[in-house]
Structures are given as C-alpha cells and as structure tokens.
XYZ file of C-alpha atoms in Angstrom:
530
model
C -117.129 11.230 -3.152
C -114.396 9.099 -2.680
C -112.466 7.506 -5.391
C -112.408 3.225 -5.534
C -109.128 2.200 -3.632
C -108.366 0.701 -7.104
C -107.836 3.850 -8.474
C -105.891 6.022 -5.807
C -103.076 2.691 -6.099
C -103.553 2.839 -10.005
C -102.751 7.064 -9.732
C -100.106 6.347 -7.508
C -98.438 3.787 -9.355
C -98.670 6.150 -12.451
C -96.876 8.830 -9.917
C -93.910 6.600 -9.417
C -93.755 6.268 -12.894
C -93.200 9.397 -13.897
C -91.033 10.128 -11.682
C -88.841 7.132 -12.342
C -88.536 8.080 -15.846
C -87.555 11.510 -15.129
C -84.846 9.948 -12.542
C -84.025 8.145 -15.359
C -83.602 10.805 -18.298
C -81.194 12.558 -15.181
C -79.172 9.701 -15.153
C -79.279 8.722 -18.394
C -78.931 12.172 -20.238
C -76.636 14.219 -17.498
C -76.658 17.417 -20.200
C -79.424 18.893 -18.321
C -77.673 18.957 -15.194
C -74.593 19.594 -17.076
C -76.385 22.994 -18.750
C -76.862 24.186 -15.280
C -72.945 24.158 -14.327
C -71.100 25.538 -17.786
C -70.382 29.077 -18.094
C -73.134 31.645 -19.837
C -69.620 32.427 -22.139
C -69.666 29.366 -24.030
C -72.179 29.349 -26.632
C -73.978 26.079 -27.446
C -74.765 25.615 -30.961
C -77.190 23.092 -32.715
C -78.428 24.537 -35.708
C -76.765 24.987 -39.060
C -77.664 28.344 -39.394
C -76.809 29.367 -36.414
C -73.112 28.061 -36.496
C -73.059 30.013 -39.927
C -74.242 33.414 -38.172
C -71.452 32.456 -35.134
C -68.747 32.349 -37.743
C -69.671 35.234 -39.720
C -69.768 37.727 -36.664
C -66.586 36.351 -34.515
C -63.307 36.041 -36.099
C -61.714 33.479 -33.256
C -64.019 30.652 -32.260
C -62.883 27.217 -30.726
C -65.711 24.639 -30.920
C -65.929 21.722 -28.732
C -67.321 18.623 -31.026
C -68.189 15.855 -28.137
C -69.673 12.460 -28.622
C -71.855 13.084 -25.875
C -73.027 15.458 -23.112
C -71.519 13.473 -20.798
C -68.417 13.013 -23.052
C -68.061 17.055 -22.825
C -68.445 17.515 -19.149
C -64.936 17.621 -18.334
C -63.862 19.546 -21.156
C -66.874 21.957 -20.731
C -65.590 22.513 -16.959
C -62.186 23.676 -18.002
C -63.528 25.869 -21.456
C -65.777 27.891 -18.787
C -62.637 29.261 -17.231
C -60.913 29.462 -20.319
C -63.959 31.561 -21.985
C -63.902 33.893 -18.977
C -60.069 34.458 -19.287
C -60.492 35.386 -23.301
C -63.775 37.330 -23.038
C -63.726 40.007 -25.745
C -60.901 38.444 -27.656
C -62.071 35.383 -28.434
C -65.214 32.533 -28.524
C -65.816 29.518 -27.091
C -68.607 27.132 -28.441
C -70.147 23.591 -28.045
C -71.854 21.399 -30.014
C -73.145 18.278 -28.502
C -73.092 15.643 -31.808
C -74.878 12.915 -29.758
C -78.352 15.107 -29.359
C -80.410 14.304 -32.319
C -80.831 18.367 -33.377
C -76.873 18.678 -33.685
C -76.496 15.358 -35.571
C -77.069 16.708 -38.457
C -74.723 19.627 -37.948
C -71.755 17.612 -37.117
C -72.318 15.611 -40.334
C -72.413 18.523 -42.099
C -68.900 19.628 -40.931
C -67.924 16.524 -41.310
C -67.029 16.096 -37.816
C -67.077 12.658 -35.870
C -66.181 12.620 -32.197
C -66.857 9.430 -31.417
C -64.285 8.479 -33.471
C -61.600 9.514 -30.879
C -60.563 8.106 -27.582
C -62.187 10.493 -25.720
C -65.157 11.314 -27.393
C -64.251 15.383 -28.406
C -62.571 17.090 -30.803
C -61.501 20.702 -30.846
C -61.435 22.716 -33.912
C -60.548 26.475 -34.382
C -62.257 28.427 -36.228
C -60.746 32.022 -38.018
C -62.140 35.278 -39.982
C -64.866 32.899 -40.926
C -63.155 29.815 -41.962
C -61.887 26.118 -40.571
C -58.099 27.531 -39.325
C -56.818 24.023 -37.328
C -57.452 21.158 -35.055
C -56.391 22.049 -31.249
C -53.525 19.573 -30.782
C -51.526 21.503 -27.970
C -51.969 20.580 -24.113
C -55.464 20.515 -22.762
C -54.517 23.126 -20.232
C -56.217 26.416 -18.822
C -52.782 28.048 -19.896
C -52.032 26.421 -22.768
C -55.911 26.936 -24.180
C -55.418 30.814 -23.404
C -51.989 31.023 -24.646
C -53.854 29.862 -28.066
C -56.770 31.717 -28.357
C -55.193 34.990 -27.452
C -52.682 34.616 -30.167
C -53.960 31.717 -32.361
C -50.910 31.448 -34.860
C -48.140 32.161 -32.360
C -45.516 29.853 -31.061
C -45.939 27.522 -28.585
C -45.473 27.657 -24.659
C -42.039 27.006 -23.236
C -43.144 24.335 -20.779
C -45.428 22.611 -23.885
C -41.996 21.182 -25.086
C -41.940 17.701 -23.405
C -38.309 18.205 -23.299
C -37.968 20.701 -20.879
C -40.720 18.721 -18.049
C -37.705 19.099 -15.795
C -37.732 23.044 -15.867
C -40.038 24.752 -13.135
C -42.136 26.903 -15.196
C -42.621 30.214 -13.724
C -46.006 31.966 -14.213
C -46.097 35.027 -11.903
C -44.273 37.351 -9.783
C -45.718 35.398 -7.038
C -44.651 32.281 -7.965
C -41.199 33.470 -8.441
C -40.848 34.642 -4.576
C -42.774 31.368 -3.461
C -40.063 29.580 -5.327
C -37.243 31.560 -3.782
C -38.735 31.237 -0.544
C -38.954 27.699 -0.555
C -36.148 26.365 -2.606
C -33.045 24.914 -0.273
C -31.234 23.630 -3.311
C -29.001 25.881 -5.787
C -31.446 27.888 -8.436
C -30.586 29.111 -11.467
C -33.540 31.248 -12.938
C -33.726 32.178 -17.265
C -35.589 35.422 -17.555
C -36.614 35.229 -20.987
C -38.864 36.815 -23.680
C -40.808 34.534 -26.695
C -39.664 36.011 -29.676
C -36.098 36.089 -28.279
C -33.459 34.109 -30.554
C -30.660 33.934 -28.389
C -32.813 32.375 -25.519
C -34.502 29.791 -28.095
C -30.728 28.491 -28.795
C -29.829 28.407 -25.135
C -33.236 26.252 -24.361
C -32.479 22.751 -25.518
C -28.888 22.554 -23.428
C -30.767 24.214 -20.676
C -33.533 21.936 -20.144
C -31.412 19.113 -20.711
C -29.225 20.327 -17.881
C -32.375 20.410 -16.189
C -32.968 16.579 -16.668
C -29.417 15.787 -15.533
C -29.181 17.732 -12.544
C -32.642 17.106 -11.460
C -32.784 16.522 -7.616
C -29.741 18.148 -6.888
C -30.296 21.609 -8.550
C -33.303 23.273 -9.764
C -33.320 25.162 -13.321
C -36.345 27.585 -13.965
C -37.747 29.716 -16.456
C -40.110 32.425 -16.525
C -41.295 34.920 -19.277
C -41.008 38.476 -18.380
C -41.635 39.793 -21.287
C -45.444 40.954 -20.508
C -45.625 44.875 -18.941
C -46.710 43.647 -15.759
C -43.027 41.891 -14.678
C -41.139 45.580 -15.124
C -40.689 45.919 -11.315
C -39.128 42.647 -11.340
C -36.862 43.418 -13.973
C -36.091 46.547 -12.659
C -34.922 45.020 -9.444
C -32.580 42.269 -11.037
C -31.394 44.424 -14.093
C -32.607 42.689 -16.529
C -31.515 45.123 -19.533
C -32.027 42.153 -22.408
C -33.089 38.522 -23.226
C -32.246 36.350 -21.840
C -30.897 37.386 -18.094
C -29.849 34.169 -16.043
C -29.657 34.126 -12.575
C -28.296 32.316 -9.892
C -29.552 31.937 -6.451
C -28.515 30.464 -3.149
C -31.044 29.774 -0.511
C -33.241 31.958 -1.930
C -30.720 34.466 -1.847
C -29.390 35.923 -5.227
C -25.703 35.726 -5.890
C -24.581 36.406 -9.586
C -25.774 36.039 -12.963
C -25.004 33.261 -15.222
C -23.707 34.601 -18.817
C -22.506 31.864 -21.056
C -25.192 32.179 -23.274
C -23.895 29.481 -26.030
C -23.294 27.071 -23.374
C -23.753 23.505 -23.976
C -25.822 21.444 -21.136
C -22.417 19.869 -19.722
C -21.014 23.857 -19.292
C -23.974 24.832 -17.513
C -24.041 21.410 -15.020
C -19.860 21.989 -14.838
C -20.398 25.964 -13.780
C -23.406 24.688 -11.303
C -20.871 22.821 -9.235
C -18.358 25.609 -8.848
C -20.261 28.745 -9.406
C -18.431 31.852 -9.458
C -19.499 35.615 -10.255
C -18.780 36.715 -14.052
C -15.004 37.945 -14.339
C -15.094 41.630 -14.559
C -14.869 43.225 -17.988
C -11.009 44.717 -18.597
C -11.410 47.863 -20.169
C -9.839 47.874 -24.016
C -6.940 50.024 -24.717
C -7.682 52.331 -27.578
C -6.299 50.659 -30.865
C -4.889 54.715 -30.954
C -2.921 53.930 -27.837
C -1.452 50.190 -28.690
C 2.219 49.775 -30.637
C 1.418 49.398 -33.780
C 2.957 50.510 -37.367
C -0.147 51.821 -38.284
C -0.535 56.008 -37.773
C -3.490 57.174 -35.854
C -4.371 60.041 -37.080
C -6.794 63.653 -35.776
C -8.373 66.545 -37.100
C -5.331 68.583 -36.128
C -2.570 66.091 -38.301
C -4.381 64.544 -40.772
C -3.875 67.625 -43.868
C -0.172 67.732 -42.662
C 0.549 63.973 -43.001
C -1.231 63.275 -45.997
C 0.869 65.906 -47.518
C 4.293 64.587 -46.173
C 3.187 61.134 -47.352
C 2.394 60.754 -51.342
C 0.814 57.318 -50.716
C -1.534 56.415 -47.761
C -4.243 54.698 -47.106
C -6.388 55.611 -43.992
C -9.044 53.431 -42.195
C -11.669 55.043 -40.738
C -13.165 53.129 -38.271
C -15.692 52.626 -34.791
C -14.221 50.885 -31.552
C -17.632 49.141 -31.342
C -17.454 47.969 -35.359
C -16.848 44.118 -35.516
C -16.044 44.076 -39.128
C -12.776 46.973 -37.687
C -11.936 44.591 -35.325
C -11.662 41.277 -37.505
C -9.818 43.260 -40.343
C -7.483 45.102 -37.652
C -4.605 42.361 -37.768
C -4.529 42.069 -41.378
C -4.031 45.848 -41.580
C -1.489 45.967 -38.978
C 0.370 43.191 -40.745
C 0.368 44.998 -43.821
C 1.763 48.388 -42.149
C 4.345 46.510 -40.554
C 5.579 45.418 -44.376
C 5.488 48.776 -45.661
C 7.141 50.091 -43.079
C 10.155 48.054 -43.778
C 9.993 48.483 -47.789
C 11.133 52.189 -49.219
C 8.554 54.111 -51.584
C 5.807 51.819 -51.147
C 3.142 54.229 -48.930
C 1.985 54.310 -45.447
C -1.425 52.991 -43.397
C -3.299 55.123 -41.414
C -6.349 55.013 -39.556
C -8.855 57.599 -38.291
C -11.196 57.104 -35.057
C -14.463 57.991 -36.458
C -16.493 58.568 -33.272
C -13.813 60.834 -32.102
C -12.850 62.989 -35.121
C -16.115 63.153 -36.289
C -15.543 66.371 -38.550
C -12.846 64.548 -40.441
C -15.415 61.813 -41.035
C -18.191 64.128 -42.067
C -15.839 65.941 -44.381
C -15.133 62.132 -46.344
C -18.664 60.946 -46.208
C -17.830 58.504 -44.272
C -21.282 56.632 -43.373
C -20.061 52.938 -42.549
C -17.161 50.931 -41.090
C -14.362 50.274 -42.462
C -14.270 52.609 -45.007
C -10.733 52.485 -46.582
C -9.956 55.573 -48.776
C -6.614 56.250 -50.659
C -4.751 59.644 -50.737
C -2.372 60.206 -53.602
C 0.044 63.550 -53.177
C -2.660 65.151 -50.182
C -5.601 64.493 -52.202
C -8.762 61.726 -52.058
C -8.290 59.330 -54.717
C -9.970 56.274 -54.275
C -12.958 54.519 -51.986
C -11.244 51.281 -51.926
C -14.047 49.298 -49.948
C -12.522 45.292 -51.489
C -9.240 45.492 -49.289
C -9.480 43.422 -46.662
C -6.942 41.214 -46.088
C -2.834 41.491 -45.906
C -2.066 40.269 -49.341
C -4.990 42.736 -51.091
C -4.129 45.518 -49.310
C -0.062 45.146 -49.862
C -1.071 44.275 -53.687
C -2.987 47.486 -54.162
C -0.719 49.564 -52.190
C 2.076 48.342 -54.341
C 0.375 49.224 -57.747
C -2.408 51.985 -56.777
C -5.330 51.556 -59.405
C -8.970 52.291 -59.209
C -11.050 49.988 -57.647
C -13.651 48.080 -60.159
C -17.259 50.107 -59.911
C -19.371 49.301 -57.226
C -22.207 46.420 -57.351
C -25.349 47.839 -57.892
C -27.322 47.990 -54.086
C -29.700 45.100 -54.190
C -32.388 47.543 -54.157
C -31.302 48.690 -57.600
C -31.539 45.812 -59.125
C -34.731 44.689 -61.111
C -36.540 42.450 -59.188
C -40.071 41.237 -57.668
C -38.932 42.163 -54.466
C -40.512 44.646 -52.817
C -37.801 46.524 -51.005
C -39.582 48.604 -47.644
C -38.529 51.532 -45.837
C -40.141 52.276 -42.150
C -42.673 55.083 -43.422
C -44.641 52.611 -45.610
C -43.603 49.044 -44.013
C -47.286 48.760 -42.327
C -49.242 50.104 -45.383
C -48.214 47.949 -47.721
C -47.975 44.730 -45.684
C -51.316 45.549 -44.969
C -52.643 44.631 -48.359
C -50.740 41.557 -48.735
C -52.518 38.397 -47.076
C -49.613 36.707 -47.442
C -46.024 38.363 -46.918
C -42.394 36.832 -46.017
C -40.386 39.684 -45.402
C -36.429 39.139 -45.246
C -34.595 41.870 -42.667
C -30.779 41.889 -43.633
C -27.741 44.063 -44.029
C -25.541 44.651 -47.204
C -22.484 43.690 -45.014
C -23.704 40.433 -44.140
C -22.469 37.505 -46.247
C -25.574 34.919 -45.452
C -27.732 37.320 -46.447
C -25.859 37.405 -49.812
C -26.031 34.610 -50.175
C -29.534 33.706 -50.224
C -30.527 36.816 -52.098
C -30.019 35.233 -55.515
C -32.773 32.121 -54.328
C -35.147 35.034 -52.646
C -35.263 37.092 -55.801
C -36.383 34.080 -57.727
C -38.956 32.817 -55.049
C -40.549 36.603 -55.473
C -40.592 35.940 -59.228
C -42.831 32.980 -58.719
C -45.536 34.843 -57.500
C -44.907 38.495 -58.946
C -48.799 37.584 -60.934
C -50.186 36.751 -57.270
C -51.713 40.094 -55.838
C -52.567 38.832 -52.301
C -48.487 37.484 -52.336
C -45.982 39.981 -50.834
C -41.748 38.743 -50.731
C -40.060 42.037 -49.430
C -36.939 42.956 -47.789
C -36.035 45.402 -45.299
C -32.347 47.002 -45.398
C -31.759 47.427 -41.326
C -28.956 49.526 -41.637
C -30.717 52.191 -43.003
C -31.395 55.297 -40.689
C -35.447 55.120 -41.701
C -35.108 51.235 -40.699
C -33.367 50.449 -37.197
C -36.487 51.508 -35.151
C -38.349 49.163 -37.540
C -35.841 46.241 -36.923
C -35.938 46.744 -33.195
C -39.402 46.691 -33.047
C -40.014 43.380 -35.063
C -37.565 41.721 -32.869
C -34.689 41.774 -35.482
C -31.730 40.318 -33.778
C -29.117 38.654 -36.569
C -28.967 38.322 -40.153
C -31.016 37.625 -42.140
C -34.122 37.316 -40.795
C -37.146 36.074 -42.130
C -41.014 37.014 -40.484
C -44.072 35.940 -42.176
C -46.972 38.682 -42.022
C -50.634 38.145 -42.187
C -52.190 41.664 -43.611
C -49.276 43.336 -41.910
C -48.985 41.173 -38.464
C -46.343 39.411 -37.699
C -47.441 36.055 -36.958
C -43.941 33.750 -36.947
C -40.451 33.510 -37.875
C -39.314 31.868 -41.027
C -36.562 28.935 -40.100
C -36.727 26.590 -42.886
C -34.631 26.558 -45.772
C -33.041 29.949 -47.141
C -33.490 28.192 -50.757
C -35.399 28.987 -53.654
C -37.352 25.692 -52.612
C -37.836 26.937 -49.406
C -39.237 30.402 -49.631
C -41.659 28.541 -52.542
C -42.546 25.552 -50.463
C -43.294 27.749 -47.720
C -45.493 30.406 -49.137
C -47.346 27.723 -51.800
C -47.972 26.293 -48.320
C -50.108 29.559 -47.464
C -52.059 29.356 -50.501
C -52.882 25.600 -49.915
C -54.643 26.746 -46.202
C -56.355 29.232 -47.901
C -57.897 26.802 -50.842
C -58.744 24.300 -48.003
C -60.170 26.780 -45.739
C -62.013 28.299 -48.893
C -63.476 24.531 -48.945
C -64.521 24.464 -45.688
C -66.585 27.529 -46.049
C -68.517 26.299 -49.172
C -69.226 23.524 -47.406
C -71.123 25.867 -44.958
C-alpha cells in the first residue's frame, strides 16, 4: 500500500529540517568537531567533583578556561603538543565555561574568561591549590619550560629586550646557522643559573640590537646533558663561553665578560684573539725586601732575627695578592730601620710541612715570631701602617671575634651532610651561602639574623646559612651554583626554586618571606572554596 503523496512530501521536509538542525549544531557549536581534534592527553572537565579529584591526584596542572569551545580551538591545538611533551610530569586540562554543564564550575572557581579579549584564561595549580596565572608567552617552548619547572626563571628569549638575539634550541639549529650565515657571528654558550651570564646578557642583547643587520649575536643554553659533545668540541669549561665565527668557521673566543654593549660592538668591528696569558713571575723570584723562606732555612732565619712577621700565602689567593704591595712597602721601611724586625713570607702550597706545623688553614695567615718562637697569630694586620705599628710595638692581638655559628641566633647553620634533610622539613627556607672573610656577607649578617628572629616561632620557615669555606660544604656550594658571596637561594621543602636578588636588609628579607606566607594563605582560601 503506497503512502499518499502529501505524506511523503511531509516526511521529506522533516528529514531536511533534521539535517538542517544538525548542520546548525555543527556550525554554531564546533566543540563536537573540536573534541575529535584535541589530544586525548588534555582532560576536559565539567564537574566540580571531577575537578577536585584532578587537583587532589595531580600536583602540576595547567587549566585552560574558555568562554566557548570556539575560543578554545586555537590554544587547544598548541596545548595538545605541550601535553605530549610534558606527559608524566604535568597535566593539561580544559574547562569550557560556555557550556551549561561547566558554567557552574567556572562560577565556583570565580573564573570569567569572557572578560579576556581572547576569551581564554590559563591558570596553574600546584600541589592541589591555585599557584599562579600563566602570563608567559603563549608558545610551545615557553609553556613546556614552565610546566617542567613552574617556579623557574623565564627563558632568555622571553625577555622583550632580547628580541634581536638569535636563540638556538638544538645542535642541529646551531649547525644550520653556521652553514647559512655569512655575517660575523658571536654565539654565547650559557647556563640559565650562571650569574656571570646574567650580568653579561643586558649588554649582549643591546649590542645585538645596535648591530642588527651587520652582525649576528646568538645565545644557546648548553647546560643540558645532550650538549656534552658540542661543549667538548668547543672546549667549554665554564659559563659563559662566547665564540666568534666568520663565514661559519670558528676563529677564537670573546673573553671580556664585564663588557658593555659598546665594548662588544667595538670588538666585533676589529676582532682579535685573546692575548696569551703571560706566566706570572713567582713572588719569591721578584726583587723585594721581603725574605722568602723555605723548609730548609725557616728555623735558622727566625733564630737569627729576634723579631719576625711571617706571611703564609698561596700564589692563587686574591687576598694575598691584594695585601702584597702593603707588605712589601712595610718591609722596605723596616729594612731601613735598625732593630725593628723583618718581614718574611712562605709559599704554603710549596712548603706544606711548614704550613702544617704552624696549623695554617687559610690565606693569608700572619704569624709573629720572637727569638725563634711563635708568639701570636695576627689576622688584623692588612695595611702598611698597621704592620709597621705592630712591628714597632709587638703586642698580643685582641681576642678573635667568635665565628657566626657561635653567636646566639635563630639562623640555622648547616653542613653538607645535614643540609638537605633539614630543609626538607621547612616549607619555605631562605639560605645565605657565605664566606667569613667576605665584607658584603659581614655587612648583611646582622640584618639576616634579625629576619631569622622574626620567624623563629614558625616551624614552616627556615632562615639558614652555609659557610662555603668549610670543607664539608665546598661540594655543596658548587652543586647549588654558588659563584660569589653572599648568594641567597630560596628552597621549598628542600628543593631549590629561585635565587633571592632583593635588598640585603632586614626589611628585604622579612618582606620576601612574608610574601611566601601570604601566597600560602591565598592558596588555602582557594582550596577552601573548592
């Protein structure tokens, strides 16, 4: 039995209407198609309980909030690649605030991506709570670097002042640049933590802008282990190492690490190989009024001279070199005087038995001998005037000031073997790496101690110090990237997160630590909202 023609026409119209509705859904709501394109590694969340579970089970989560599926399309393509690279280390999630089911979740989280010009907002959650808004460049490299180290420093190429630097990511890109570039090329091999590199970077990037078009200045982080072969090829022994190339061929190194932009520009206009270092004439072979003693003649000399001041030194010691001119001038004066004594010196790296015999543990060490016997150790003598005053009237020096760790204080003084275990118990710790002889360290110690007293009742806060001259701490200080004194590093449960570069004052230290506690309270508030 055939259906009436009118009925068949009505059925065809109904099919067409259904098809039109389906097409309308696909055009207006592209999320159905979009869901097929995004990586399965991106977790789409719409329920509040699911989101709480996500934050509870993952400790490193980047969440894309979007006002609609359409607004999320472009960032999701990028995040799909990012999610693949950080798989196992971080989680990428998406919440579509335009979807009726997810709208309540966005309101609960107090996030409104529609207020943003691009309709999206990226927020990061760490250890179950809100950490920070992602405000670094929306690039694959920056996002991956952020998720691998959410509290790490931004990449050099993220600095807008470094836009004219050619940033090299791989050995392949490095070889490619050498092959294609005909202009003179300067390449800085650096490490992100290197202090000397950071100090050179502003001048280097300014020079890149000033010389743009005529010269090429490039930068490459070669600290990761995959660049060991490259570092061996170009004899990279430290950071920064700056190499000069002409038509892809290595010529020589640029070694003015304290250079200004003008210094770099002037050098590139007339590049020259570094002058070979002239071997330094040993102090004992120089013409001087100072008597240089050895294992063989030491005892006889101090017996023959009733009043002798002896400097035990090391040729590489900077403080010894600084003191040497005053010591020599004082020796000249005493030589002209009658009966005022003599000045002598011992290279403790050559005559080690003498250094061990007189318990020399640092340089320079000054010891006074009277009638062949050791009388005093006199660490306060550093200038010509002080030396002459002492030799004219030798007296016992004032008692030495107690070492910092011997003074009553709330500062934790750590040694290499207990360093990590102690800091693991502290949520926030500010550590000062220092040397007892360092004048900048001495100036900031009182402020650091006062700051420690401010937080002595808070068990989650640690204010600590490490003496890098102690044998047990030397490897630790190298491992932590300490290149000068004082160096301040912030630790979170024993993990180094950033160097403190704020004011070296009580208020600076206290403000920094308080800002960490305020972040804790903000995260706690966010967690309670969840």
